[in-house]
């Protein structure tokens, strides 16, 4: 039997598979019979294997132990994979038999053990990897007979000194009979459903939902639309049809359709909420077009085509809902958009197998859901498939979330709360989704202006845990970062931090980051995006650097920023450091130390003199389990100094005044560091070694077309991200970030400007509406707007 193919690298595939005519990540497997699973730290995953099936366990990121347990009909059956158990299965041993598990996969494993007369704490396993196993290490086994393979992933709290956080394992299964029909596996129920039903393709169902219950609509095979209707059940009994109304919803929530968060409800014509969007793993739906109807197909030359509208009419008849020729609907997974000509266009959905939307009923409802039959255009990927419906009792509670994928075929991660959420949520209900975490926009009883002034005049504390953290360790760590980062990492001293750009081969910015040097071979990279870690691993492979480990420690290190003139006074009596670490008072700008809160027995922390406010400030990193203790200590120490919590709205004002750039606004992979205003991060003269994008950046610097400038706007009307900037009729720039500066009492903006108009004092106009019909006079000024010599953070 041939080895399973690694789908993370398409170049490893046979020629006929390596260059498909159409790449569709996350849908059907490239190789017949090939399946892939993930095991999170602390989790377990079980797979049924038949005789001849091959199982491969992959330590994708390195230095991660794994535990493999094999179950046969009569109990443990390690010989079926040619193994002998060598120790207790610690991950399984941590499970409690008979407990109610939120994770259905765990419950399934415990049930499988029980059916074979085994308790979780009595299970054995074979230990794989661990120690310093190289990234990409593989262990491959062939099943001699039918068994259940259970892979456990041990977890632990990362030590600041070891920099070895737990990481994901990947499992590949290559079936002996690749053409054997296999039903697409649904994601397990999130709780015991009160309704669990398949909606066959090209059909619809009607159903009732009680107030408070949850509706989960699952795309079974991916890229399949599901139209959704909801009516106030009590109004129906009174003879009134009050259904989900997209126009009313757009008016109230101020966006195309409701999404998880503060503006997450859909309303009826009377402005009463019908459903609240709790989770959305796709993020692209439609609330502008009606459900497909007979006329749509007739106009295309397909009379008699089955359609959602007539399917709905048939299902809703028993609820005394009058039939219609066209139903306005929430079209889940339908991928529509408006182009630059204001035309409504559509394409294949973004959804993958198992993606779902979860809603909570705000009233007793009569609902209808379809599996759209449209097979004449891309709306269902040309092939209609099934939808699955589950309804859960209001007694269960589910976190509000959208999802983030590092790559299109990555396992989705639900939005989560930071470790400081228990403390911040006690001070505000104003949360927004920020890079896959919930963060406060502002705090009740304070507000953005009060938070801003606290930071400028006294001190403020902010949760910055969504910043990604990667431990880059090993003999090849310095060489890897020297190539990946624009700054000269070899000059970085132990205990020092440097701010850097990260560029692709064309000089476009992948990300920006701070890099901490912990020792000769140990670094911590703190960027904004998960993909930065993926890219560093890719570079390590391409350059043959096999003695470096890039481990994601985002879930092991959460952090708050304490910023403002009083920040040093707040922390200096709080941070204890051991003799071999710099004491707090000696931590200068862009340096860090490792210490504890209070004394040698206190909570361990890392304190860096860094920030994103333009003021004197520090960041305090800790393990999530210690977050409350760290927040409480900082909060108590800060009260005599006027410490105030600070949210994203105030942070935006602070960082724009200070000329600090933000990914997705001030730069992206089409913009180089010079155009983003951070050319100082590219030492082309002093960094003689090659690095990613060097040749392109040399050419870009010699022939600049645009540069980042500041704008001061006349009057009181603000600019906005994306506003065009003009001299006469023609556009010469674009606003990347803008705010009303409280301290300058002016509207200001960062602008990417053509070099011909970038000189300080140049008069331009910011275009509103279509860029021509309304203009705001503005003047080019130097940046930063506030504290241009950065004397405050250096103080």
CSV table of C-alpha atoms in Angstrom, one decimal, residues 451-721:
chain,number,residue,atom,x,y,z
A,451,UNK,CA,-10.6,56.3,27.8
A,452,UNK,CA,-8.5,58.2,25.3
A,453,UNK,CA,-7.8,61.1,27.7
A,454,UNK,CA,-7.0,58.7,30.5
A,455,UNK,CA,-4.2,57.2,28.4
A,456,UNK,CA,-2.9,60.6,27.3
A,457,UNK,CA,-2.9,62.1,30.8
A,458,UNK,CA,-2.8,59.2,33.3
A,459,UNK,CA,-3.0,55.5,32.4
A,460,UNK,CA,-5.2,53.0,30.7
A,461,UNK,CA,-5.3,49.2,30.6
A,462,UNK,CA,-6.3,47.3,27.5
A,463,UNK,CA,-6.8,43.6,26.6
A,464,UNK,CA,-4.5,42.8,23.6
A,465,UNK,CA,-4.6,39.0,23.8
A,466,UNK,CA,-5.7,38.6,20.1
A,467,UNK,CA,-2.1,39.4,19.1
A,468,UNK,CA,-0.7,36.1,17.7
A,469,UNK,CA,2.3,34.6,19.4
A,470,UNK,CA,4.8,32.1,17.9
A,471,UNK,CA,7.7,30.5,19.7
A,472,UNK,CA,10.5,30.2,17.1
A,473,UNK,CA,13.2,28.0,18.7
A,474,UNK,CA,16.1,25.8,17.7
A,475,UNK,CA,19.6,26.2,16.2
A,476,UNK,CA,18.1,27.4,12.9
A,477,UNK,CA,15.8,30.0,14.5
A,478,UNK,CA,18.0,33.0,14.0
A,479,UNK,CA,18.7,32.1,10.4
A,480,UNK,CA,15.0,31.7,9.7
A,481,UNK,CA,14.0,35.0,11.2
A,482,UNK,CA,16.9,36.8,9.5
A,483,UNK,CA,15.3,35.8,6.2
A,484,UNK,CA,11.7,36.3,7.2
A,485,UNK,CA,12.0,39.7,8.8
A,486,UNK,CA,13.1,42.9,7.3
A,487,UNK,CA,15.0,43.9,10.4
A,488,UNK,CA,18.5,42.6,11.2
A,489,UNK,CA,17.7,39.9,13.7
A,490,UNK,CA,21.3,39.0,14.2
A,491,UNK,CA,21.9,42.4,15.9
A,492,UNK,CA,19.1,41.7,18.4
A,493,UNK,CA,20.3,41.3,21.9
A,494,UNK,CA,18.9,38.9,24.5
A,495,UNK,CA,16.1,40.7,26.3
A,496,UNK,CA,15.5,43.1,23.4
A,497,UNK,CA,12.5,43.6,21.2
A,498,UNK,CA,12.3,44.9,17.7
A,499,UNK,CA,9.5,46.1,15.5
A,500,UNK,CA,9.7,44.7,11.9
A,501,UNK,CA,7.9,44.3,8.7
A,502,UNK,CA,7.4,40.9,7.1
A,503,UNK,CA,7.3,40.9,3.3
A,504,UNK,CA,6.7,38.5,0.5
A,505,UNK,CA,9.0,38.1,-2.6
A,506,UNK,CA,7.4,41.2,-4.3
A,507,UNK,CA,8.0,43.4,-1.3
A,508,UNK,CA,4.3,43.5,-0.2
A,509,UNK,CA,3.7,43.3,3.5
A,510,UNK,CA,2.4,40.0,4.8
A,511,UNK,CA,2.3,41.3,8.4
A,512,UNK,CA,4.1,43.5,10.9
A,513,UNK,CA,5.4,42.1,14.2
A,514,UNK,CA,7.5,42.5,17.2
A,515,UNK,CA,10.3,40.0,17.8
A,516,UNK,CA,11.5,39.1,21.3
A,517,UNK,CA,15.0,37.6,21.6
A,518,UNK,CA,14.9,35.2,24.6
A,519,UNK,CA,18.3,33.6,24.0
A,520,UNK,CA,20.7,32.7,21.2
A,521,UNK,CA,18.3,30.1,19.9
A,522,UNK,CA,14.9,31.2,21.3
A,523,UNK,CA,12.7,33.9,19.9
A,524,UNK,CA,9.1,35.0,20.3
A,525,UNK,CA,7.3,36.6,17.3
A,526,UNK,CA,4.2,38.6,18.0
A,527,UNK,CA,2.4,39.4,14.7
A,528,UNK,CA,-1.2,40.1,13.9
A,529,UNK,CA,-2.2,37.1,11.8
A,530,UNK,CA,-2.2,33.3,12.1
A,531,UNK,CA,-0.9,33.0,8.6
A,532,UNK,CA,2.4,34.5,9.6
A,533,UNK,CA,3.2,31.3,11.5
A,534,UNK,CA,2.2,29.2,8.4
A,535,UNK,CA,4.4,31.3,6.2
A,536,UNK,CA,7.4,31.0,8.5
A,537,UNK,CA,7.0,27.2,8.4
A,538,UNK,CA,6.8,27.2,4.7
A,539,UNK,CA,10.0,29.3,4.4
A,540,UNK,CA,11.8,26.9,6.8
A,541,UNK,CA,10.9,24.0,4.6
A,542,UNK,CA,11.9,25.8,1.4
A,543,UNK,CA,15.3,26.8,2.8
A,544,UNK,CA,16.1,23.5,4.4
A,545,UNK,CA,16.1,24.8,7.9
A,546,UNK,CA,15.0,21.6,9.7
A,547,UNK,CA,16.3,22.5,13.2
A,548,UNK,CA,13.8,25.2,13.9
A,549,UNK,CA,10.4,24.8,15.5
A,550,UNK,CA,7.6,27.3,15.0
A,551,UNK,CA,5.0,26.7,17.7
A,552,UNK,CA,1.8,28.7,18.1
A,553,UNK,CA,1.6,30.0,21.7
A,554,UNK,CA,-1.4,32.4,21.3
A,555,UNK,CA,-3.5,30.3,23.6
A,556,UNK,CA,-0.7,30.0,26.1
A,557,UNK,CA,0.1,33.8,26.4
A,558,UNK,CA,-2.6,36.4,26.8
A,559,UNK,CA,-1.6,40.0,27.5
A,560,UNK,CA,-2.8,43.4,28.6
A,561,UNK,CA,-1.2,46.8,27.8
A,562,UNK,CA,-0.7,49.3,30.5
A,563,UNK,CA,-0.2,52.6,28.7
A,564,UNK,CA,0.1,56.3,29.7
A,565,UNK,CA,2.4,58.7,31.7
A,566,UNK,CA,1.5,56.9,35.0
A,567,UNK,CA,2.1,53.3,33.7
A,568,UNK,CA,5.7,53.1,35.2
A,569,UNK,CA,4.5,54.2,38.6
A,570,UNK,CA,1.7,51.7,38.5
A,571,UNK,CA,3.9,48.7,37.7
A,572,UNK,CA,7.2,49.5,39.4
A,573,UNK,CA,5.9,48.4,42.8
A,574,UNK,CA,4.2,45.4,41.3
A,575,UNK,CA,6.8,43.5,39.3
A,576,UNK,CA,9.4,41.4,41.1
A,577,UNK,CA,12.3,40.1,39.0
A,578,UNK,CA,14.9,37.4,39.9
A,579,UNK,CA,18.6,38.4,40.0
A,580,UNK,CA,19.4,37.0,36.6
A,581,UNK,CA,16.7,39.1,34.9
A,582,UNK,CA,16.7,42.9,34.4
A,583,UNK,CA,14.8,44.7,37.2
A,584,UNK,CA,11.7,46.6,36.2
A,585,UNK,CA,13.3,50.1,36.4
A,586,UNK,CA,16.0,49.1,34.0
A,587,UNK,CA,13.6,47.9,31.3
A,588,UNK,CA,14.1,50.6,28.6
A,589,UNK,CA,12.2,51.2,25.4
A,590,UNK,CA,11.8,47.9,23.4
A,591,UNK,CA,13.2,45.7,26.1
A,592,UNK,CA,11.6,43.1,28.3
A,593,UNK,CA,12.0,41.1,31.5
A,594,UNK,CA,10.6,38.0,33.0
A,595,UNK,CA,9.3,38.3,36.6
A,596,UNK,CA,6.4,37.8,38.9
A,597,UNK,CA,3.6,39.8,40.5
A,598,UNK,CA,4.5,40.8,44.0
A,599,UNK,CA,7.4,38.5,45.0
A,600,UNK,CA,9.2,35.3,44.1
A,601,UNK,CA,6.1,33.3,44.8
A,602,UNK,CA,3.7,35.5,42.7
A,603,UNK,CA,2.1,35.0,39.4
A,604,UNK,CA,4.7,34.6,36.6
A,605,UNK,CA,4.6,37.3,33.9
A,606,UNK,CA,6.7,38.8,31.0
A,607,UNK,CA,6.8,42.6,30.9
A,608,UNK,CA,7.9,44.4,27.8
A,609,UNK,CA,8.2,48.2,27.3
A,610,UNK,CA,6.2,48.2,24.1
A,611,UNK,CA,2.8,49.5,23.1
A,612,UNK,CA,0.4,50.9,20.5
A,613,UNK,CA,-0.6,54.2,22.0
A,614,UNK,CA,2.3,56.6,21.4
A,615,UNK,CA,2.7,57.0,25.2
A,616,UNK,CA,5.1,55.5,27.8
A,617,UNK,CA,3.7,52.0,28.3
A,618,UNK,CA,4.2,48.3,28.9
A,619,UNK,CA,2.7,45.0,27.9
A,620,UNK,CA,2.2,42.3,30.5
A,621,UNK,CA,2.0,38.7,29.3
A,622,UNK,CA,0.8,35.7,31.4
A,623,UNK,CA,-0.7,32.3,31.1
A,624,UNK,CA,-4.5,32.4,30.6
A,625,UNK,CA,-5.1,30.7,33.9
A,626,UNK,CA,-3.4,33.6,35.7
A,627,UNK,CA,-5.3,36.4,33.8
A,628,UNK,CA,-7.7,37.3,36.5
A,629,UNK,CA,-4.9,37.5,39.1
A,630,UNK,CA,-2.8,39.8,36.8
A,631,UNK,CA,-5.7,42.0,35.9
A,632,UNK,CA,-6.8,42.4,39.6
A,633,UNK,CA,-3.2,43.3,40.7
A,634,UNK,CA,-2.8,45.9,37.9
A,635,UNK,CA,-6.3,47.3,38.5
A,636,UNK,CA,-5.8,47.7,42.2
A,637,UNK,CA,-2.3,49.2,41.8
A,638,UNK,CA,-3.7,51.6,39.2
A,639,UNK,CA,-6.6,53.1,41.0
A,640,UNK,CA,-4.6,55.7,42.9
A,641,UNK,CA,-3.2,56.8,39.5
A,642,UNK,CA,-6.6,57.1,37.7
A,643,UNK,CA,-6.2,53.8,35.7
A,644,UNK,CA,-9.1,53.4,33.2
A,645,UNK,CA,-10.0,50.5,31.0
A,646,UNK,CA,-9.5,51.2,27.3
A,647,UNK,CA,-11.3,49.7,24.2
A,648,UNK,CA,-10.7,49.5,20.5
A,649,UNK,CA,-12.4,52.8,19.7
A,650,UNK,CA,-10.1,54.9,21.9
A,651,UNK,CA,-7.1,52.8,20.7
A,652,UNK,CA,-7.8,53.8,17.1
A,653,UNK,CA,-7.6,57.5,18.0
A,654,UNK,CA,-4.4,57.0,19.9
A,655,UNK,CA,-2.6,55.0,17.3
A,656,UNK,CA,-3.6,57.2,14.3
A,657,UNK,CA,-2.4,60.3,16.1
A,658,UNK,CA,0.9,58.5,16.8
A,659,UNK,CA,1.2,57.4,13.1
A,660,UNK,CA,1.0,53.7,14.0
A,661,UNK,CA,-0.2,51.5,11.1
A,662,UNK,CA,-2.9,48.9,11.1
A,663,UNK,CA,-3.0,45.8,8.9
A,664,UNK,CA,-5.8,45.8,6.4
A,665,UNK,CA,-6.1,49.5,6.6
A,666,UNK,CA,-2.7,51.0,6.2
A,667,UNK,CA,-1.0,48.1,4.5
A,668,UNK,CA,-1.7,44.7,2.8
A,669,UNK,CA,0.3,42.4,0.6
A,670,UNK,CA,0.2,44.9,-2.3
A,671,UNK,CA,1.8,47.6,-0.2
A,672,UNK,CA,5.5,47.8,0.7
A,673,UNK,CA,6.9,49.2,4.0
A,674,UNK,CA,7.9,52.4,2.4
A,675,UNK,CA,4.4,53.0,1.1
A,676,UNK,CA,3.0,52.1,4.6
A,677,UNK,CA,5.2,54.7,6.3
A,678,UNK,CA,7.4,52.2,8.1
A,679,UNK,CA,10.4,52.3,5.8
A,680,UNK,CA,12.7,52.5,8.9
A,681,UNK,CA,12.0,48.7,9.3
A,682,UNK,CA,13.9,48.0,6.1
A,683,UNK,CA,17.7,48.5,6.7
A,684,UNK,CA,18.8,47.9,3.1
A,685,UNK,CA,22.2,49.5,3.6
A,686,UNK,CA,23.2,47.8,6.9
A,687,UNK,CA,21.5,44.4,6.5
A,688,UNK,CA,23.7,42.8,3.9
A,689,UNK,CA,22.2,39.3,4.1
A,690,UNK,CA,19.3,38.4,1.8
A,691,UNK,CA,15.8,38.5,3.2
A,692,UNK,CA,12.3,37.9,1.8
A,693,UNK,CA,11.5,40.7,-0.7
A,694,UNK,CA,14.9,42.4,-0.6
A,695,UNK,CA,15.4,42.7,-4.4
A,696,UNK,CA,11.9,44.0,-4.9
A,697,UNK,CA,12.3,46.5,-2.1
A,698,UNK,CA,15.5,47.8,-3.5
A,699,UNK,CA,13.7,48.5,-6.8
A,700,UNK,CA,10.6,50.0,-5.0
A,701,UNK,CA,12.8,52.3,-2.9
A,702,UNK,CA,14.7,53.5,-6.0
A,703,UNK,CA,11.4,54.2,-7.9
A,704,UNK,CA,8.8,55.2,-5.3
A,705,UNK,CA,5.3,55.9,-6.5
A,706,UNK,CA,3.4,56.4,-3.3
A,707,UNK,CA,4.2,57.3,0.3
A,708,UNK,CA,2.3,57.6,3.6
A,709,UNK,CA,1.5,61.1,4.6
A,710,UNK,CA,-0.7,62.9,7.1
A,711,UNK,CA,-3.7,65.0,6.3
A,712,UNK,CA,-5.3,67.7,8.3
A,713,UNK,CA,-8.9,68.3,7.1
A,714,UNK,CA,-10.7,71.6,7.1
A,715,UNK,CA,-14.0,71.9,9.0
A,716,UNK,CA,-15.6,69.3,11.2
A,717,UNK,CA,-16.5,66.5,8.8
A,718,UNK,CA,-14.3,63.5,9.1
A,719,UNK,CA,-12.7,61.3,6.5
A,720,UNK,CA,-13.1,57.6,6.4
A,721,UNK,CA,-11.0,54.6,5.4
